[in-house]
Coordinates of C-alpha atoms in Angstrom, one line a residue:
M1 CA 141.8 -8.8 139.9
A2 CA 138.5 -10.5 139.3
I3 CA 136.3 -11.5 136.3
V4 CA 132.6 -12.3 136.2
D5 CA 131.8 -14.4 133.2
I6 CA 128.1 -14.1 132.3
G7 CA 127.8 -17.1 130.1
S8 CA 124.9 -18.9 128.4
N9 CA 125.0 -21.7 130.9
T10 CA 126.7 -20.3 134.0
V11 CA 127.6 -17.1 135.7
R12 CA 131.1 -17.5 137.2
L13 CA 133.3 -15.4 139.4
V14 CA 137.1 -16.0 139.4
V15 CA 139.4 -13.9 141.6
Y16 CA 143.1 -13.9 140.9
D17 CA 145.9 -13.0 143.2
T18 CA 148.1 -10.7 141.2
P19 CA 150.8 -9.1 143.3
Q20 CA 153.4 -10.3 140.9
R21 CA 154.0 -12.5 137.8
L22 CA 151.2 -14.5 136.3
P23 CA 148.4 -15.0 138.8
I24 CA 146.7 -18.1 140.3
P25 CA 142.9 -18.3 141.0
V26 CA 142.2 -17.8 144.7
F27 CA 138.5 -18.0 144.5
N28 CA 136.3 -19.6 141.8
E29 CA 132.5 -20.1 142.1
K30 CA 129.8 -20.6 139.5
A31 CA 126.0 -20.4 139.5
L32 CA 124.0 -22.5 137.0
C33 CA 121.7 -19.9 135.6
E34 CA 121.1 -21.3 132.0
L35 CA 120.4 -17.8 130.5
G36 CA 120.5 -19.4 127.1
R37 CA 117.9 -22.1 127.7
N38 CA 115.2 -22.0 125.0
L39 CA 116.9 -19.0 123.3
T40 CA 116.6 -20.5 119.9
S41 CA 112.8 -20.9 120.1
T42 CA 112.0 -17.7 122.1
G43 CA 114.8 -15.3 121.1
L44 CA 114.8 -14.2 124.8
L45 CA 116.9 -15.0 127.8
N46 CA 115.6 -17.6 130.2
P47 CA 113.5 -15.4 132.7
D48 CA 114.3 -17.7 135.7
G49 CA 117.9 -17.6 134.7
V50 CA 117.9 -13.8 134.6
L51 CA 116.6 -13.6 138.2
M52 CA 119.2 -16.1 139.3
A53 CA 121.9 -14.1 137.5
Y54 CA 120.9 -10.9 139.4
Q55 CA 121.1 -12.9 142.7
S56 CA 124.5 -14.4 141.9
L57 CA 125.9 -11.0 140.8
T58 CA 124.8 -9.5 144.0
R59 CA 126.8 -12.1 146.0
F60 CA 129.8 -12.0 143.6
I61 CA 130.2 -8.2 143.6
R62 CA 129.8 -7.9 147.3
L63 CA 132.4 -10.7 147.8
C64 CA 134.8 -8.7 145.5
D65 CA 134.3 -5.6 147.7
A66 CA 135.0 -7.6 150.8
M67 CA 138.1 -9.2 149.3
G68 CA 139.5 -5.8 148.4
V69 CA 139.6 -6.6 144.7
D70 CA 141.4 -3.7 142.8
R71 CA 139.9 -4.4 139.4
L72 CA 136.7 -6.2 138.5
E73 CA 135.5 -6.8 134.9
L74 CA 132.1 -8.2 133.9
V75 CA 132.0 -9.9 130.5
A76 CA 128.9 -11.4 128.8
T77 CA 129.0 -13.9 125.9
S78 CA 126.7 -15.6 123.4
A79 CA 123.3 -15.7 125.1
V80 CA 123.4 -12.0 126.1
R81 CA 124.8 -11.0 122.7
D82 CA 122.1 -12.8 120.7
A83 CA 119.0 -12.4 122.9
K84 CA 116.4 -9.7 122.0
D85 CA 116.3 -8.6 125.6
G86 CA 120.1 -8.9 126.1
A87 CA 120.7 -5.1 126.0
D88 CA 117.9 -4.6 128.6
F89 CA 119.5 -7.2 130.8
V90 CA 122.9 -5.5 130.5
A91 CA 121.4 -2.1 131.2
E92 CA 119.8 -3.4 134.4
I93 CA 123.0 -5.0 135.6
E94 CA 124.8 -1.7 135.1
R95 CA 122.0 0.2 136.9
R96 CA 121.9 -2.1 139.9
F97 CA 125.6 -2.6 140.4
G98 CA 127.4 0.3 138.8
H99 CA 129.7 -1.8 136.8
I100 CA 130.1 -1.8 133.0
V101 CA 129.3 -5.1 131.2
Q102 CA 131.5 -5.9 128.2
V103 CA 129.4 -7.8 125.7
L104 CA 131.9 -9.8 123.6
S105 CA 131.4 -10.2 119.9
G106 CA 131.7 -13.7 118.5
P107 CA 135.2 -13.1 117.1
D108 CA 136.4 -11.4 120.3
E109 CA 135.1 -14.3 122.4
A110 CA 136.9 -16.8 120.1
K111 CA 140.1 -14.8 120.2
L112 CA 140.1 -14.5 124.0
A113 CA 139.6 -18.2 124.3
A114 CA 142.5 -18.9 122.0
M115 CA 144.6 -16.4 124.1
G116 CA 143.8 -18.4 127.2
L117 CA 144.9 -21.6 125.4
L118 CA 148.1 -20.0 124.3
C119 CA 148.9 -19.2 127.9
G120 CA 149.7 -22.9 128.4
V121 CA 150.5 -24.0 124.8
P122 CA 152.3 -20.9 123.3
H123 CA 153.0 -22.6 120.0
A124 CA 149.6 -24.3 119.5
D125 CA 149.1 -25.4 115.9
G126 CA 145.8 -26.5 114.5
L127 CA 142.3 -25.5 115.5
A128 CA 140.9 -24.4 118.8
G129 CA 137.2 -24.9 119.6
D130 CA 135.6 -23.2 122.6
L131 CA 132.2 -24.8 123.4
G132 CA 129.8 -22.7 125.5
G133 CA 126.1 -23.0 126.2
G134 CA 125.1 -20.7 123.3
S135 CA 127.9 -20.8 120.8
F136 CA 130.9 -22.7 119.5
D137 CA 133.9 -20.5 118.8
L138 CA 136.6 -21.7 116.4
V139 CA 140.0 -20.2 115.8
A140 CA 142.7 -21.4 113.4
L141 CA 146.2 -21.5 115.1
N142 CA 149.4 -21.4 113.2
K143 CA 152.2 -22.2 115.6
G144 CA 150.8 -19.7 118.1
D145 CA 149.6 -17.1 115.6
F146 CA 145.8 -16.5 115.1
G147 CA 144.3 -17.4 111.8
E148 CA 140.7 -17.3 110.7
Q149 CA 138.0 -17.4 113.4
A150 CA 134.2 -17.8 113.5
T151 CA 131.3 -18.4 115.9
L152 CA 128.6 -21.0 115.3
P153 CA 125.2 -21.0 117.1
V154 CA 125.6 -24.6 118.3
G155 CA 126.4 -24.3 122.0
H156 CA 125.4 -27.3 124.1
L157 CA 122.2 -25.7 125.3
R158 CA 121.1 -24.8 121.8
L159 CA 121.9 -28.2 120.6
A160 CA 119.7 -29.7 123.3
E161 CA 116.9 -27.5 122.0
M162 CA 117.6 -28.2 118.3
A163 CA 117.5 -32.0 119.0
R164 CA 113.8 -31.8 119.6
D165 CA 113.0 -30.7 116.0
G166 CA 115.6 -32.3 113.7
D167 CA 118.5 -34.6 113.0
L168 CA 121.3 -33.1 115.1
E169 CA 124.1 -34.6 113.0
I170 CA 122.7 -32.9 109.9
I171 CA 122.3 -29.6 111.7
I172 CA 125.9 -29.8 113.0
R173 CA 127.4 -30.8 109.7
R174 CA 125.5 -28.0 107.9
E175 CA 127.0 -25.4 110.3
L176 CA 130.5 -26.8 110.0
E177 CA 130.3 -26.8 106.2
T178 CA 130.1 -23.0 106.3
L179 CA 133.7 -23.0 107.5
P180 CA 135.8 -24.8 104.9
W181 CA 139.0 -23.4 106.4
I182 CA 138.7 -25.6 109.4
K183 CA 139.8 -28.6 107.3
A184 CA 143.3 -27.1 107.1
A185 CA 143.8 -28.6 110.6
K186 CA 143.8 -32.1 109.1
G187 CA 146.7 -34.1 110.6
R188 CA 147.4 -31.4 113.2
T189 CA 145.8 -30.9 116.6
L190 CA 142.3 -30.0 117.7
Y191 CA 142.2 -28.1 121.0
A192 CA 139.0 -28.3 123.1
L193 CA 138.1 -25.5 125.5
G194 CA 135.1 -24.8 127.8
G195 CA 133.3 -26.4 130.7
S196 CA 131.6 -29.1 128.6
C197 CA 134.9 -30.0 127.1
R198 CA 136.5 -30.3 130.5
A199 CA 133.6 -32.7 131.5
L200 CA 134.2 -34.6 128.3
A201 CA 137.9 -34.9 129.1
R202 CA 137.2 -36.3 132.6
V203 CA 135.0 -39.1 131.0
M204 CA 137.8 -39.9 128.5
I205 CA 140.4 -40.0 131.2
E206 CA 138.3 -42.4 133.2
Q207 CA 137.4 -44.6 130.3
T208 CA 141.0 -44.8 128.9
R209 CA 142.4 -45.4 132.4
H210 CA 144.8 -42.6 131.9
P211 CA 147.0 -42.5 135.0
L212 CA 146.9 -38.7 135.5
H213 CA 143.6 -37.1 136.3
V214 CA 144.4 -33.6 135.2
V215 CA 142.3 -32.1 132.4
D216 CA 144.8 -29.5 131.1
N217 CA 146.8 -30.8 128.2
F218 CA 145.2 -34.2 128.3
S219 CA 145.8 -35.6 124.9
I220 CA 144.1 -38.5 123.1
R221 CA 144.4 -39.8 119.5
A222 CA 141.6 -38.4 117.4
D223 CA 140.2 -41.8 116.3
D224 CA 139.9 -42.9 119.9
A225 CA 138.3 -39.6 120.9
R226 CA 135.7 -39.9 118.1
N227 CA 134.8 -43.4 119.1
L228 CA 134.3 -42.3 122.7
C229 CA 132.3 -39.3 121.6
R230 CA 130.0 -41.6 119.7
V231 CA 129.4 -43.8 122.8
I232 CA 128.9 -40.8 125.1
G233 CA 126.6 -39.1 122.6
G234 CA 124.3 -42.2 122.6
L235 CA 124.0 -42.6 126.4
G236 CA 121.1 -41.6 128.5
G237 CA 121.1 -39.9 131.9
N238 CA 121.0 -43.2 133.9
S239 CA 124.1 -44.6 132.0
L240 CA 126.0 -41.3 132.3
G241 CA 125.3 -41.2 136.0
K242 CA 127.3 -44.4 136.4
I243 CA 130.5 -42.9 134.9
N244 CA 132.8 -41.2 137.3
G245 CA 133.9 -37.7 136.7
I246 CA 130.7 -36.2 135.2
P247 CA 129.5 -33.1 137.1
R248 CA 125.7 -33.3 137.7
S249 CA 125.3 -29.9 136.1
R250 CA 126.7 -31.3 132.8
M251 CA 124.7 -34.5 132.8
D252 CA 121.9 -33.3 130.5
T253 CA 124.0 -31.6 127.9
L254 CA 127.1 -33.7 127.8
P255 CA 125.8 -36.0 125.1
Y256 CA 125.2 -33.0 122.8
A257 CA 128.8 -31.8 123.4
A258 CA 130.0 -35.3 122.5
K259 CA 127.9 -35.3 119.3
L260 CA 129.3 -32.0 118.2
F261 CA 132.9 -33.2 118.7
E262 CA 132.2 -36.5 117.0
S263 CA 131.1 -34.5 113.9
L264 CA 134.0 -32.0 114.2
L265 CA 136.6 -34.7 114.4
A266 CA 135.1 -36.4 111.3
V267 CA 135.3 -33.2 109.3
V268 CA 138.7 -31.9 110.5
E269 CA 140.5 -35.2 110.8
P270 CA 143.2 -34.0 113.3
E271 CA 145.8 -36.3 114.6
Y272 CA 145.1 -35.5 118.3
L273 CA 142.4 -34.0 120.4
V274 CA 144.0 -32.0 123.3
F275 CA 141.9 -30.5 126.1
S276 CA 142.8 -27.2 127.8
G277 CA 142.0 -26.1 131.3
F278 CA 142.3 -22.5 130.2
G279 CA 140.0 -20.4 128.0
M280 CA 138.2 -17.1 127.6
R281 CA 138.5 -16.0 131.2
E282 CA 142.3 -16.5 131.2
G283 CA 142.4 -14.6 127.9
Q284 CA 140.5 -11.7 129.4
L285 CA 142.8 -11.7 132.4
L286 CA 145.9 -11.6 130.2
K287 CA 144.5 -8.5 128.6
M288 CA 144.2 -6.9 132.0
L289 CA 147.8 -7.6 133.0
P290 CA 150.7 -5.3 132.2
D291 CA 152.7 -6.1 129.1
D292 CA 155.8 -7.3 131.0
F293 CA 153.6 -9.8 132.9
R294 CA 152.1 -11.2 129.7
V295 CA 155.4 -12.3 128.1
Q296 CA 156.6 -14.3 131.1
D297 CA 156.8 -18.0 131.0
P298 CA 153.7 -19.2 132.9
L299 CA 155.5 -22.3 134.3
I300 CA 158.6 -20.5 135.6
S301 CA 156.5 -17.6 136.9
G302 CA 154.2 -19.9 138.7
C303 CA 157.1 -21.9 140.2
K304 CA 158.8 -18.7 141.4
S305 CA 155.6 -17.6 143.1
M306 CA 155.2 -21.0 144.8
A307 CA 158.8 -21.1 145.9
E308 CA 158.4 -17.6 147.5
R309 CA 155.1 -18.5 149.2
T310 CA 156.0 -22.0 150.5
G311 CA 159.8 -22.1 150.6
R312 CA 162.0 -21.4 153.6
F313 CA 164.1 -18.8 151.8
H314 CA 163.9 -16.2 149.0
F315 CA 165.1 -18.6 146.4
Q316 CA 165.1 -18.0 142.6
G317 CA 166.7 -21.3 141.7
T318 CA 169.1 -19.8 139.2
S319 CA 172.2 -20.6 141.3
L320 CA 171.1 -24.2 141.7
L321 CA 170.3 -24.4 137.9
E322 CA 173.8 -23.2 137.1
W323 CA 175.4 -25.4 139.8
M324 CA 174.1 -28.7 138.3
A325 CA 174.5 -27.6 134.6
P326 CA 177.7 -29.7 134.1
L327 CA 175.6 -32.8 134.5
F328 CA 173.4 -31.8 131.5
E329 CA 175.7 -30.8 128.8
G330 CA 173.9 -30.5 125.4
E331 CA 170.4 -30.2 126.9
S332 CA 167.7 -28.5 124.9
E333 CA 166.0 -25.2 126.0
A334 CA 162.9 -27.2 126.8
E335 CA 164.9 -29.6 129.1
K336 CA 166.6 -26.6 130.7
R337 CA 163.2 -25.0 131.4
L338 CA 161.9 -28.1 133.1
R339 CA 165.1 -28.4 135.1
W340 CA 164.7 -24.7 136.2
A341 CA 161.2 -25.5 137.3
A342 CA 162.5 -28.5 139.3
C343 CA 165.1 -26.3 141.0
L344 CA 162.4 -23.8 142.0
L345 CA 160.2 -26.5 143.5
G346 CA 163.1 -28.4 145.1
D347 CA 162.2 -27.2 148.6
I348 CA 158.5 -27.5 148.3
G349 CA 158.1 -30.3 150.9
W350 CA 160.2 -28.9 153.7
S351 CA 157.3 -28.3 156.1
E352 CA 155.7 -31.8 155.6
H353 CA 156.0 -34.6 158.1
P354 CA 159.3 -36.5 157.2
D355 CA 157.5 -39.8 156.8
Y356 CA 155.2 -38.4 154.1
R357 CA 157.4 -35.7 152.6
A358 CA 158.1 -37.5 149.4
E359 CA 154.5 -38.6 148.8
H360 CA 153.0 -35.1 149.5
A361 CA 155.6 -33.3 147.5
F362 CA 155.0 -35.7 144.6
H363 CA 151.2 -35.0 144.6
K364 CA 151.7 -31.3 145.1
V365 CA 154.0 -30.9 142.0
L366 CA 152.0 -33.3 139.9
R367 CA 148.9 -31.1 140.3
V368 CA 150.3 -27.6 140.3
P369 CA 147.7 -25.3 138.8
F370 CA 150.1 -23.8 136.3
A371 CA 149.8 -23.5 132.6
G372 CA 152.5 -24.7 130.2
L373 CA 152.9 -28.3 131.2
T374 CA 152.1 -31.5 129.3
H375 CA 151.1 -34.6 131.2
R376 CA 154.6 -36.1 130.6
E377 CA 156.3 -32.9 131.9
R378 CA 154.1 -33.0 135.0
V379 CA 155.3 -36.5 135.7
L380 CA 158.9 -35.6 135.0
L381 CA 158.8 -32.7 137.5
A382 CA 156.8 -34.6 140.2
D383 CA 159.0 -37.7 140.0
A384 CA 162.2 -35.6 140.2
I385 CA 161.0 -34.0 143.4
Y386 CA 159.9 -37.4 144.7
V387 CA 163.5 -38.7 144.1
R388 CA 164.9 -35.5 145.7
Y389 CA 162.9 -36.4 148.9
N390 CA 164.2 -40.0 148.8
G391 CA 160.9 -41.6 147.8
E392 CA 160.6 -45.4 147.7
P393 CA 162.0 -46.4 144.2
E394 CA 159.4 -49.1 143.5
S395 CA 156.4 -47.3 145.1
S396 CA 153.0 -48.0 143.7
L397 CA 152.4 -44.3 144.0
V398 CA 154.7 -43.4 141.1
E399 CA 155.0 -46.6 139.1
P400 CA 151.8 -46.2 137.0
L401 CA 152.7 -42.7 136.1
R402 CA 156.3 -43.6 135.1
G403 CA 154.7 -45.5 132.3
L404 CA 154.3 -42.2 130.5
L405 CA 158.1 -41.7 130.5
D406 CA 160.8 -43.4 128.3
A407 CA 164.2 -44.7 129.6
G408 CA 166.0 -41.4 128.8
Q409 CA 163.4 -39.4 130.7
L410 CA 163.5 -41.8 133.7
S411 CA 167.3 -41.3 133.8
W412 CA 166.8 -37.5 133.7
V413 CA 164.4 -37.7 136.6
R414 CA 166.9 -39.6 138.7
V415 CA 169.8 -37.3 138.0
V416 CA 167.8 -34.2 138.6
G417 CA 166.3 -35.5 141.8
L418 CA 169.6 -36.7 143.2
A419 CA 171.4 -33.5 142.3
L420 CA 168.7 -31.5 144.1
R421 CA 169.1 -33.8 147.1
L422 CA 172.8 -33.3 147.2
A423 CA 172.6 -29.5 146.7
H424 CA 170.1 -29.0 149.5
T425 CA 172.2 -31.1 151.8
I426 CA 175.4 -29.2 151.0
A427 CA 173.8 -25.7 151.4
G428 CA 171.0 -26.4 154.0
S429 CA 168.7 -24.9 151.3
A430 CA 170.3 -21.5 151.9
P431 CA 171.0 -19.6 148.7
G432 CA 174.5 -18.2 148.4
T433 CA 176.3 -21.1 150.1
L434 CA 176.0 -23.6 147.2
S435 CA 177.6 -21.2 144.7
K436 CA 180.9 -21.4 146.6
T437 CA 181.2 -25.1 145.5
E438 CA 181.4 -26.5 142.0
L439 CA 180.4 -29.7 140.2
K440 CA 182.7 -31.0 137.4
I441 CA 182.9 -34.2 135.3
T442 CA 186.5 -35.2 134.7
G443 CA 186.9 -38.5 132.8
N444 CA 185.1 -41.2 134.8
R445 CA 184.8 -39.0 137.9
L446 CA 182.2 -36.6 139.2
V447 CA 184.2 -34.1 141.3
L448 CA 182.7 -31.8 143.9
N449 CA 185.1 -28.9 144.2
L450 CA 185.1 -27.2 147.6
P451 CA 186.5 -23.9 149.0
K452 CA 189.4 -23.9 151.5
D453 CA 187.0 -23.8 154.4
R454 CA 185.7 -27.1 153.3
D455 CA 184.8 -28.4 156.8
V456 CA 181.4 -26.8 156.6
Y457 CA 180.6 -28.7 153.5
V458 CA 182.0 -32.2 154.2
S459 CA 180.0 -34.9 156.0
E460 CA 179.3 -38.6 155.7
T461 CA 175.8 -37.7 154.3
V462 CA 177.2 -35.3 151.7
E463 CA 179.8 -37.9 150.6
R464 CA 177.2 -40.7 150.4
R465 CA 174.9 -38.5 148.3
L466 CA 177.7 -37.4 146.0
K467 CA 178.5 -41.0 145.3
T468 CA 174.9 -41.9 144.7
L469 CA 174.6 -39.1 142.2
A470 CA 177.8 -40.1 140.5
A471 CA 176.7 -43.7 140.3
S472 CA 173.5 -42.6 138.5
L473 CA 175.7 -41.2 135.8
G474 CA 178.0 -44.2 135.7
L475 CA 180.8 -42.2 137.4
K476 CA 182.8 -42.2 140.6
G477 CA 182.3 -39.4 143.1
E478 CA 185.1 -37.5 144.9
F479 CA 185.9 -34.3 146.7
S480 CA 188.5 -31.8 145.5
E481 CA 189.6 -28.3 146.5
L482 CA 189.0 -25.2 144.4
I483 CA 192.2 -23.5 143.3

């Protein structure tokens, strides 16, 4: 499946591989067309941008044909919706390429963006703001349910144009005052979506020296975010160019995005600002998928797909999940979900060079392109896999990131990692073999119960790893025979 997003600033093609479960982007390319430049003063699409859009669409649609894309959807947003010549532009696209263009209304665009956010944060609670080149879409969220929604004509391209003729702070405040319901997010969370917001997040990650350079679910206290927005909003191009992480295409308009969020944070007074790597395109994709795909857990679905693509065996992880369950009595559903993900990813490094297996597996898991993971959860999973591959305990690779975890979480990491290591040693990573054994805690002992043909399971390595796992729980490890 593929989506072409004809936005106010860029025209972007994203192709998703969708043979099963929730898909992963396999191709993603954008063209900086700036269709919405000078729209406020002229009422028309940028003529140079229109020509660039036709050229980009020609390439994108031909690429989709060459890739064998089964379903392609074209969606247009604020600039095309608001321009006097927007309908003519759409008609010409449809004439040239034979594809219908869906022009989203403001509320539809806002809702799709929120749907994309909910893909990764299903119980989001507060306010979602999707900043594009032409508009700023806002949706109230009540623990995953949609509330009021609105679209304001203060996209970053329009703000750049408005700044020539007036006080930008006054203009922004005036627009925000038309939406008194946004103040209901006070003390909750403000979620930021869109390309400019992702660029803003990269700057904040750099400036706060946050150890994980992943935009999705990066969280920062609102007061700190507001102070950084004030600084970024006052910087010129030369100063911005010295900051790592700012794409050149965002350099001119990023200060306006920062000014908008500085004002929004002051009005809403949330507790946290959280950035999302997902938005309108992912919301549109979810609409295209069958109902049974949409309700799947994006993390577990993604891990299953990765296990099937990169693992040695057809491995669902459920037998491994159940096998180690006696070690985690009383765990929450959230903890069990993460443990399941770790089980699914436990063989991810098998094809790497042994000297670098732990390091490469750690990085691969830390940066998996899946929705549904906080930064702390990413570190928990990656560190567990690092332990599973016998990574150096005091490595400078993982130590900075372990600062995001508390003592209980570090203990969870070690037990999960060592249990994975023991399980894959016992079974040779082959499903079906492990289920013939059983882990059990009896008093101060961790017992590995084995079937009568126990010789296939017993070795010096298995014994050593059982004792290491037991020691991590403050227990003694021993073998026993299943009755």
